[in-house]
Coordinates of C-alpha atoms in Angstrom, one line a residue:
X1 CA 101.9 105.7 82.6
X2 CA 98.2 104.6 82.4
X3 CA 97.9 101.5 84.8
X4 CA 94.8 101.0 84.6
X5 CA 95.4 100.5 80.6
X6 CA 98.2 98.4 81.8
X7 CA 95.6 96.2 83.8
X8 CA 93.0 96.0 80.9
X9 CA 95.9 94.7 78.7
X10 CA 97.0 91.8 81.4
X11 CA 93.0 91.2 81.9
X12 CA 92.8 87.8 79.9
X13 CA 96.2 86.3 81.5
X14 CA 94.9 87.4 85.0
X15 CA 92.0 85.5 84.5
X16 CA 93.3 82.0 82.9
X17 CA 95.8 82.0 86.1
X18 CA 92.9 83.0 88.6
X19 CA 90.6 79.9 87.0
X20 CA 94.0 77.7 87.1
X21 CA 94.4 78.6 90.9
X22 CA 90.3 78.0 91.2
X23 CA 90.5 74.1 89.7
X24 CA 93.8 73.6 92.2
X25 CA 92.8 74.8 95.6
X26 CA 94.7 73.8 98.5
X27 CA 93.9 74.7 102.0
X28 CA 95.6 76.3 104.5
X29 CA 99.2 76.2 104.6
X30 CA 98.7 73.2 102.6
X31 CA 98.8 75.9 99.3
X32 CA 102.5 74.1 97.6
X33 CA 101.3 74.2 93.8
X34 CA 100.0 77.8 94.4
X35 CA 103.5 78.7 96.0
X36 CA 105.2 76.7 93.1
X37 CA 103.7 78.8 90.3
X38 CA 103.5 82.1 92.3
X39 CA 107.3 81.5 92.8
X40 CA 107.7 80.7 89.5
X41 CA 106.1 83.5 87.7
X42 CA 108.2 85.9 90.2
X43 CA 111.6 84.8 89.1
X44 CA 110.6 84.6 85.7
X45 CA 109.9 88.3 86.3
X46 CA 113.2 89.1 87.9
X47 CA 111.9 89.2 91.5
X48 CA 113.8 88.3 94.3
X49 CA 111.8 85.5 95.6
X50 CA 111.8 83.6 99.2
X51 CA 109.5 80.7 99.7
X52 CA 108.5 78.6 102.9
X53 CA 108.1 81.6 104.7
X54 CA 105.2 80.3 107.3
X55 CA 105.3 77.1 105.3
X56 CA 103.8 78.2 102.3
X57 CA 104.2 81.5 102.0
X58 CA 106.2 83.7 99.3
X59 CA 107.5 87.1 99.1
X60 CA 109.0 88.6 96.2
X61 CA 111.3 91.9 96.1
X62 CA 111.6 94.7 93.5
X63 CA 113.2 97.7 93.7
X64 CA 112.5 100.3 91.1
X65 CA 115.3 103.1 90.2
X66 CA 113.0 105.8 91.2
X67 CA 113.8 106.0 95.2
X68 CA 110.8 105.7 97.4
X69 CA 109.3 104.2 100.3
X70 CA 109.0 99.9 100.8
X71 CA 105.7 98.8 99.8
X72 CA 103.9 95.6 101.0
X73 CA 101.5 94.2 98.8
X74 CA 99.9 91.4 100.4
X75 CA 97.2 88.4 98.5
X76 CA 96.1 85.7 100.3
X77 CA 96.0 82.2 98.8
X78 CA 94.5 79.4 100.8
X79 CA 91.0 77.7 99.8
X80 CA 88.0 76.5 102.3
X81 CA 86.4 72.7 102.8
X82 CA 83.8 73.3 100.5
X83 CA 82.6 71.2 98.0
X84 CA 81.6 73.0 94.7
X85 CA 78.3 73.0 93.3
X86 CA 79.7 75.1 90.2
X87 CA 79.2 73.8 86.9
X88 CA 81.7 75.9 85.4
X89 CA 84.8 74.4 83.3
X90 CA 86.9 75.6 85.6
X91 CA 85.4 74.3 88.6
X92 CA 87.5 72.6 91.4
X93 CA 88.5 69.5 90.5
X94 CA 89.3 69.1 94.5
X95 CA 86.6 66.8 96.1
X96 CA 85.4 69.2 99.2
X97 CA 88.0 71.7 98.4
X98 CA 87.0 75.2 97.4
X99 CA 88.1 78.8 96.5
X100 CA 84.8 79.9 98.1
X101 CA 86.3 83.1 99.1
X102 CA 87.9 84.7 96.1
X103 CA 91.8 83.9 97.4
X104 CA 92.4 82.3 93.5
X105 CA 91.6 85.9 92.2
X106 CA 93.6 87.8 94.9
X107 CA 96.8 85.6 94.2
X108 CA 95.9 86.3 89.9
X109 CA 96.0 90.1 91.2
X110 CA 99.1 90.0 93.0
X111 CA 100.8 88.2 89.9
X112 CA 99.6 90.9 87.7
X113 CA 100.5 93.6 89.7
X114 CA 104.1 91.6 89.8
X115 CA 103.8 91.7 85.7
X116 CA 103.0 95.7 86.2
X117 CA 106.0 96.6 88.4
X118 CA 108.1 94.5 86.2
X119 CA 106.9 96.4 82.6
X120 CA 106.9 99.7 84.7
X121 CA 109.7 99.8 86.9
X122 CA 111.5 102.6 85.5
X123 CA 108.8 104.7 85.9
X124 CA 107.3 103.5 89.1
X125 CA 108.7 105.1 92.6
X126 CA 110.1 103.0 95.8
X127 CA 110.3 99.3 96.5
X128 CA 107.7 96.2 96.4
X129 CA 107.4 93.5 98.1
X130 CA 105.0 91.2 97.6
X131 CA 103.6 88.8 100.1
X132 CA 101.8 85.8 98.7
X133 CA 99.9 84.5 102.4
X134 CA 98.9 81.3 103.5
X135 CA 96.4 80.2 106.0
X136 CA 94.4 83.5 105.7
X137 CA 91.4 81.6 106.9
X138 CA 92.5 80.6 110.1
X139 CA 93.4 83.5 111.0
X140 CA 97.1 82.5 111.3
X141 CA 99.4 83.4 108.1
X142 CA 100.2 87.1 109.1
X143 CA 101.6 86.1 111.9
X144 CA 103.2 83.2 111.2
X145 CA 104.7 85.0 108.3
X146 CA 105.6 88.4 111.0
X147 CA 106.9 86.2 113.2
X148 CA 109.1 84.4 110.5
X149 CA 110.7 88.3 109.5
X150 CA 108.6 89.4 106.8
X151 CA 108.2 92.8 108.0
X152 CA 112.2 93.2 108.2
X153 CA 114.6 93.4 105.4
X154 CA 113.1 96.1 104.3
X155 CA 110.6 97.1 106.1
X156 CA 107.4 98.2 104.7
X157 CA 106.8 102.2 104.8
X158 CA 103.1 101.0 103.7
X159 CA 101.3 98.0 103.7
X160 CA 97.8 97.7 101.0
X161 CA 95.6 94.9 100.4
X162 CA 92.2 93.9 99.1
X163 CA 89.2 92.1 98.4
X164 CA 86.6 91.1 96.1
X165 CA 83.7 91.3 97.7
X166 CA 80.7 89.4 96.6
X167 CA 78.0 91.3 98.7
X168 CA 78.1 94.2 96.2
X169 CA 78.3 94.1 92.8
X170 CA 81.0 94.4 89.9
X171 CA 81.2 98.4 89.8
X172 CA 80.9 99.1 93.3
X173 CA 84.2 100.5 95.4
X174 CA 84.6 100.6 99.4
X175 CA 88.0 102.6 100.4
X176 CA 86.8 103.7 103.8
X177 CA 89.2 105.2 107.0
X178 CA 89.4 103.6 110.4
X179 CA 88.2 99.8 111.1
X180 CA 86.2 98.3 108.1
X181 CA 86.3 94.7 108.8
X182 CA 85.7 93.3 112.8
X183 CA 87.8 91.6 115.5
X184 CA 86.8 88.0 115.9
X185 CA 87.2 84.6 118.0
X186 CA 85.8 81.4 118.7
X187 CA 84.1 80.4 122.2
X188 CA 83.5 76.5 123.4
X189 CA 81.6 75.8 126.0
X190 CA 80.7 72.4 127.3
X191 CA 78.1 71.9 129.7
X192 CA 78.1 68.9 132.0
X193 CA 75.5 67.7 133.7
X194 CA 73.9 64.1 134.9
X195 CA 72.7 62.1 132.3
X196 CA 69.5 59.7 132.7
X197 CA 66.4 58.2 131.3
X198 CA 64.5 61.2 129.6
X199 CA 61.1 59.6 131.3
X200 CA 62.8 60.8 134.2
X201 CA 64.0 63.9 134.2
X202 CA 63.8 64.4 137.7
X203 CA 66.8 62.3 138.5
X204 CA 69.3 64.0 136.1
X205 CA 70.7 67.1 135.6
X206 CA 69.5 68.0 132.0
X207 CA 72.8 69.8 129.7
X208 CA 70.3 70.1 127.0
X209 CA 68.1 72.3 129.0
X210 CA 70.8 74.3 130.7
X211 CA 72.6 74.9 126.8
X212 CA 69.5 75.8 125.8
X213 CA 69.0 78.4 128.0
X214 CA 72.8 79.8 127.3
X215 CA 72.4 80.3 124.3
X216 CA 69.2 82.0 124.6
X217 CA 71.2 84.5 127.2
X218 CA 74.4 84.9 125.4
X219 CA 71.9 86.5 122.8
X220 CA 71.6 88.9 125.1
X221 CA 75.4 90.7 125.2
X222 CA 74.8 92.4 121.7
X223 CA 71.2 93.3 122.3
X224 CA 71.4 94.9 125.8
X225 CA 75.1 95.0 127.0
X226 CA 76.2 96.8 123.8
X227 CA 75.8 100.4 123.2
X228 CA 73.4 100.7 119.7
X229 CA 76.2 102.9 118.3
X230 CA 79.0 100.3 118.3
X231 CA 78.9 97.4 116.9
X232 CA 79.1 93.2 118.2
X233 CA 77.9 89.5 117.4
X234 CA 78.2 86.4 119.5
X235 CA 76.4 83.9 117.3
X236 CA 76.3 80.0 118.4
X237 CA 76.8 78.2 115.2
X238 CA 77.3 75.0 116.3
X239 CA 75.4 72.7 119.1
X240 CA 77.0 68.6 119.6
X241 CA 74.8 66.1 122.5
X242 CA 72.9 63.5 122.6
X243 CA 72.6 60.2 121.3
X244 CA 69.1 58.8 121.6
X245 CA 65.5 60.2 121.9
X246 CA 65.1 58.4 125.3
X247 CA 68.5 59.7 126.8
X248 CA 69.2 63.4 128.5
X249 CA 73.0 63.1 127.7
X250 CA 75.7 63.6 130.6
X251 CA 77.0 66.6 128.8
X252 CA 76.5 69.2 126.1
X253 CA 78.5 71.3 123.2
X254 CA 78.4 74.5 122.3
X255 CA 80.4 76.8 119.7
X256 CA 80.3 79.9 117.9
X257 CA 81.7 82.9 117.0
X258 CA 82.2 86.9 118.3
X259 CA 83.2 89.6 116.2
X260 CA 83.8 93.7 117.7
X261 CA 85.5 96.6 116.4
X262 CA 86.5 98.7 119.5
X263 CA 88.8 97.1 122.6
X264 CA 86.1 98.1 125.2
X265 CA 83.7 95.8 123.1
X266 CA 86.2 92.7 123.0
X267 CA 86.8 92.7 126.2
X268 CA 83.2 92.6 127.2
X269 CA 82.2 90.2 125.0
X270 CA 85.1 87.7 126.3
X271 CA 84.0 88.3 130.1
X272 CA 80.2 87.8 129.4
X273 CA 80.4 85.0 127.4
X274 CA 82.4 83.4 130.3
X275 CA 80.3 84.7 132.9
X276 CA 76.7 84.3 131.6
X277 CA 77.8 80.5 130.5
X278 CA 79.3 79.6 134.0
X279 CA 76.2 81.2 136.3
X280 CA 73.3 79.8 134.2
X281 CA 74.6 76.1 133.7
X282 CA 75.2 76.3 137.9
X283 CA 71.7 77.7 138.1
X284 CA 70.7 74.7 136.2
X285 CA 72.0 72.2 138.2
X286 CA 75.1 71.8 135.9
X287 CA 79.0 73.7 135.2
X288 CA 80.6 74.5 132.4
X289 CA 83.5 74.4 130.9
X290 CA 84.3 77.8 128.6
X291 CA 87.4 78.6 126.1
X292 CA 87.1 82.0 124.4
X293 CA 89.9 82.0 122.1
X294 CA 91.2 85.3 119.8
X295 CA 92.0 85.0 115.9
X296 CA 91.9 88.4 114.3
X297 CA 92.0 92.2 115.6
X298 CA 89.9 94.7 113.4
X299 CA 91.3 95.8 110.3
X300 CA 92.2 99.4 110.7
X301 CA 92.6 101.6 107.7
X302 CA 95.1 104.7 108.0
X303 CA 93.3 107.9 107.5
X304 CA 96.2 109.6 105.4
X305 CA 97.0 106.2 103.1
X306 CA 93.0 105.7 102.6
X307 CA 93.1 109.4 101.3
X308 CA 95.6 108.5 99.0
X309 CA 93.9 105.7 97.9
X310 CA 91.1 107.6 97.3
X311 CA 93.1 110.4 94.8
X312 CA 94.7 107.2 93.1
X313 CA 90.8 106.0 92.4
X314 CA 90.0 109.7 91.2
X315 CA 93.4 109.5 89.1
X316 CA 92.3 106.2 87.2
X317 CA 88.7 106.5 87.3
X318 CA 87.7 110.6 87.5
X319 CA 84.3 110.8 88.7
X320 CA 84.1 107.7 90.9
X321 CA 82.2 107.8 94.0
X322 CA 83.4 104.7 96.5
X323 CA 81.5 104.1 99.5
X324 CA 84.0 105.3 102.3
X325 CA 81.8 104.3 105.1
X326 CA 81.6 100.9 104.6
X327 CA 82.8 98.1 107.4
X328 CA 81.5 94.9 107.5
X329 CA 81.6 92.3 110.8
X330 CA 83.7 89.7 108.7
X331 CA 87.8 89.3 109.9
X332 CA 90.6 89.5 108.0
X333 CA 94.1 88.8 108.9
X334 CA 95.3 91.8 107.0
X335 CA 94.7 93.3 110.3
X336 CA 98.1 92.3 111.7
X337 CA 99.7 94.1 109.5
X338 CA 98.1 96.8 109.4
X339 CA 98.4 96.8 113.2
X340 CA 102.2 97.1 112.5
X341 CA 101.9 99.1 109.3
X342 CA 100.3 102.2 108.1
X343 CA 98.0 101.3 105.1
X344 CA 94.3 100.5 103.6
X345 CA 92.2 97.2 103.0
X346 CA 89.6 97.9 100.5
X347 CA 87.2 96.3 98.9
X348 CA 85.9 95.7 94.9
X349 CA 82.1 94.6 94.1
X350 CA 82.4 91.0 92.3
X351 CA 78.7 90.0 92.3
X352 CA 76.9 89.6 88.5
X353 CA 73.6 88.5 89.3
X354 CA 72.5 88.9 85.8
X355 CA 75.4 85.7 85.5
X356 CA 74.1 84.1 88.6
X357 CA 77.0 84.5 90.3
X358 CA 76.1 86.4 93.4
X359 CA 76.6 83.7 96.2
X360 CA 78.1 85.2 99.0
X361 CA 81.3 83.9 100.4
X362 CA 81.5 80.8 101.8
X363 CA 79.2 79.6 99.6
X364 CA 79.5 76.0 97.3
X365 CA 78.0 78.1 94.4
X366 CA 80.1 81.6 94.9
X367 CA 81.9 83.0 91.8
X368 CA 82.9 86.4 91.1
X369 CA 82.2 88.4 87.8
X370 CA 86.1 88.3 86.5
X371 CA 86.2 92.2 85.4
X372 CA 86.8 92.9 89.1
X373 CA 89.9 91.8 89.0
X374 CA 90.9 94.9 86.3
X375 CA 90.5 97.8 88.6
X376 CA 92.7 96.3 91.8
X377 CA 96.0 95.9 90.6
X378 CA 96.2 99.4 89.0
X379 CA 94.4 101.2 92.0
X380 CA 97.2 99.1 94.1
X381 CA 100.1 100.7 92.0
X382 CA 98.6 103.7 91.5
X383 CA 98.2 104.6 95.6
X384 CA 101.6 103.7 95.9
X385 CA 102.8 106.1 93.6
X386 CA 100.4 108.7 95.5
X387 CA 102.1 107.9 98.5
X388 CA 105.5 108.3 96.9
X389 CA 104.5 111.8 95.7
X390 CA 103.4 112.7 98.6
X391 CA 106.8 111.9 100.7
X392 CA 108.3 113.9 97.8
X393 CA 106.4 117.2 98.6

């Protein structure tokens, strides 16, 4: 059983449904016509299929006649508020809708690894299900889907996922142990002052003045409250006040974004942001008003599952050398299930900047260099037969 042949031989079906998925995106758990034809091709394929789990969201069950442990296979499906700047022919033909973050290409993989199981299944070990995710963006699917039983009947023995990842290119390989993509939250903080004439400033107490000066300080918790061998961001992304040049405004808003790999580091971040916001708007004459609000935990690979990962690589491709020390600060909602689960998150170069498509995610120009999405639903099969082998021995 050569699955990576079996891939190669899917490669041009993968890529008409990942371009069909890229001119229809939907956002999240908005993704219907995704879940439609997701559903669709999994019946077709003699899956056992439930949809509107979480809304949107569709699982599919096979069980092969080799015994073996319950695998989750999980793609995530939901697009961004992007408007593409692509001129491709399959661009989106969704007015400030985009698959900026290669979810059309992850739900193409999970259908051809559906197609795989299906054409293999009396050779492949154990039981798949497949979990089609909505609302990966907001950091909400997994757990909607969790807390609607999709880690129950069966539950999964494993649980594997992946990305293509634009900041490396097609070629590259990260299968790395322990946390490989950060922790993350949001923080709003509104300051409130005394608005006035800006002639004079004397009679007001500015929130433009007071913001200013928290977000120079919040700067600070990653600099010098941080050891230098872990790793943290708090970045301010977005600043609302004002509403004339001869006006200090009566109050001021602030939001942003922290991310953190380690517990210790999450929970400092959440009391420093609070603290260092409260104390300088008072020292300022002003108070404010602070959410810090969680979304993801760190996705945390299992040591003995990434080390199967890692034979399956060396079965399909002998010779390959992955980075396994790679971890970016971006989330992932993988991570809840992962939290629950043993299993590995890994991640496949999709830049081709001969092409010009090496935009990084997020981006209105991003595309990915299609050949990435060969190698990730064979190494997908292939570590869960490595993992089946090795409950064997």
């Amino acid at each position: 059983m050569d699955l990576l042949k079996a891939s190669n031989s899917l490669f041009e079906e993968s890529v008409s449904l990942r371009r069909q998925f890229h001119m229809h995106p939907e956002m999240s758990f908005q993704e219907h016509k995704t879940a439609e034809k997701v559903a669709e091709v999994l019946q077709d394929l003699g899956f056992q299929v439930q949809t509107g789990v979480a809304q949107t969201g569709v699982v599919g069950l096979m069980q092969c006649p080799k015994p073996g442990p319950v695998f989750l296979l999980r793609f995530d499906m939901d697009a961004l508020p992007v408007h593409e700047e692509n001129q491709t022919d399959y661009a989106s033909k969704i007015p400030g809708v985009m698959h900026a973050c290669g979810h059309d290409s992850h739900v193409s993989i999970g259908l051809t690894v559906a197609k795989m199981i299906e054409a293999n299944r009396n050779e492949l070990f154990g039981t798949y299900k497949l979990v089609f995710q909505p609302a990966e963006e907001l950091g909400q699917g997994a757990q909607a889907m969790i807390a609607e039983g999709v880690l129950e009947n069966p539950k999964p023995d494993y649980a594997l996922g992946l990305h293509v990842w634009n900041e490396e290119k097609y070629g590259w390989l990260g299968v790395s142990s322990g946390p490989v993509m950060a922790g993350s939250g949001t923080f709003k903080i509104k300051v409130i002052g005394k608005g006035g004439h800006g002639a004079v400033p004397q009679f007001t107490h500015d929130p433009i003045l007071a913001g200013s000066q928290i977000v120079t300080a919040l700067q600070s918790i990653a600099s010098r409250e941080i050891a230098p061998t872990d790793s943290g961001v708090v970045s301010v992304t977005m600043v609302h006040g004002g509403t004339a040049d001869n006006i200090i405004p009566p109050s001021l808003e602030l939001g942003g974004t922290y991310r953190y790999f380690h517990k210790e580091t999450h929970a400092l971040i959440k009391r420093r942001i609070q603290e260092i916001s409260e104390t300088v708007a008072i020292a300022l004459g002003c108070r404010a008003e602070v959410q810090v609000i969680d979304q993801t935990i760190p996705v945390n690979n299992d040591p003995q599952v990434t080390q199967a990962a890692l034979r399956a690589l060396q079965t399909l491709k002998p010779g390959a050398e992955p980075a396994q020390n790679y971890r970016t600060m971006g989330g992932e909602d993988m991570s809840f299930f992962l939290e629950r689960i043993p299993g590995v998150f890994f991640f496949i170069g999709s830049a081709d900047p001969e092409n010009d498509k090496a935009y990084p995610h997020h981006h209105p120009r991003f595309d990915i260099d299609e050949r990435a999405m060969i190698i990730g639903p064979a190494l997908l099969l292939q570590t869960c037969q490595e993992l089946a082998l090795s409950c064997q021995a």
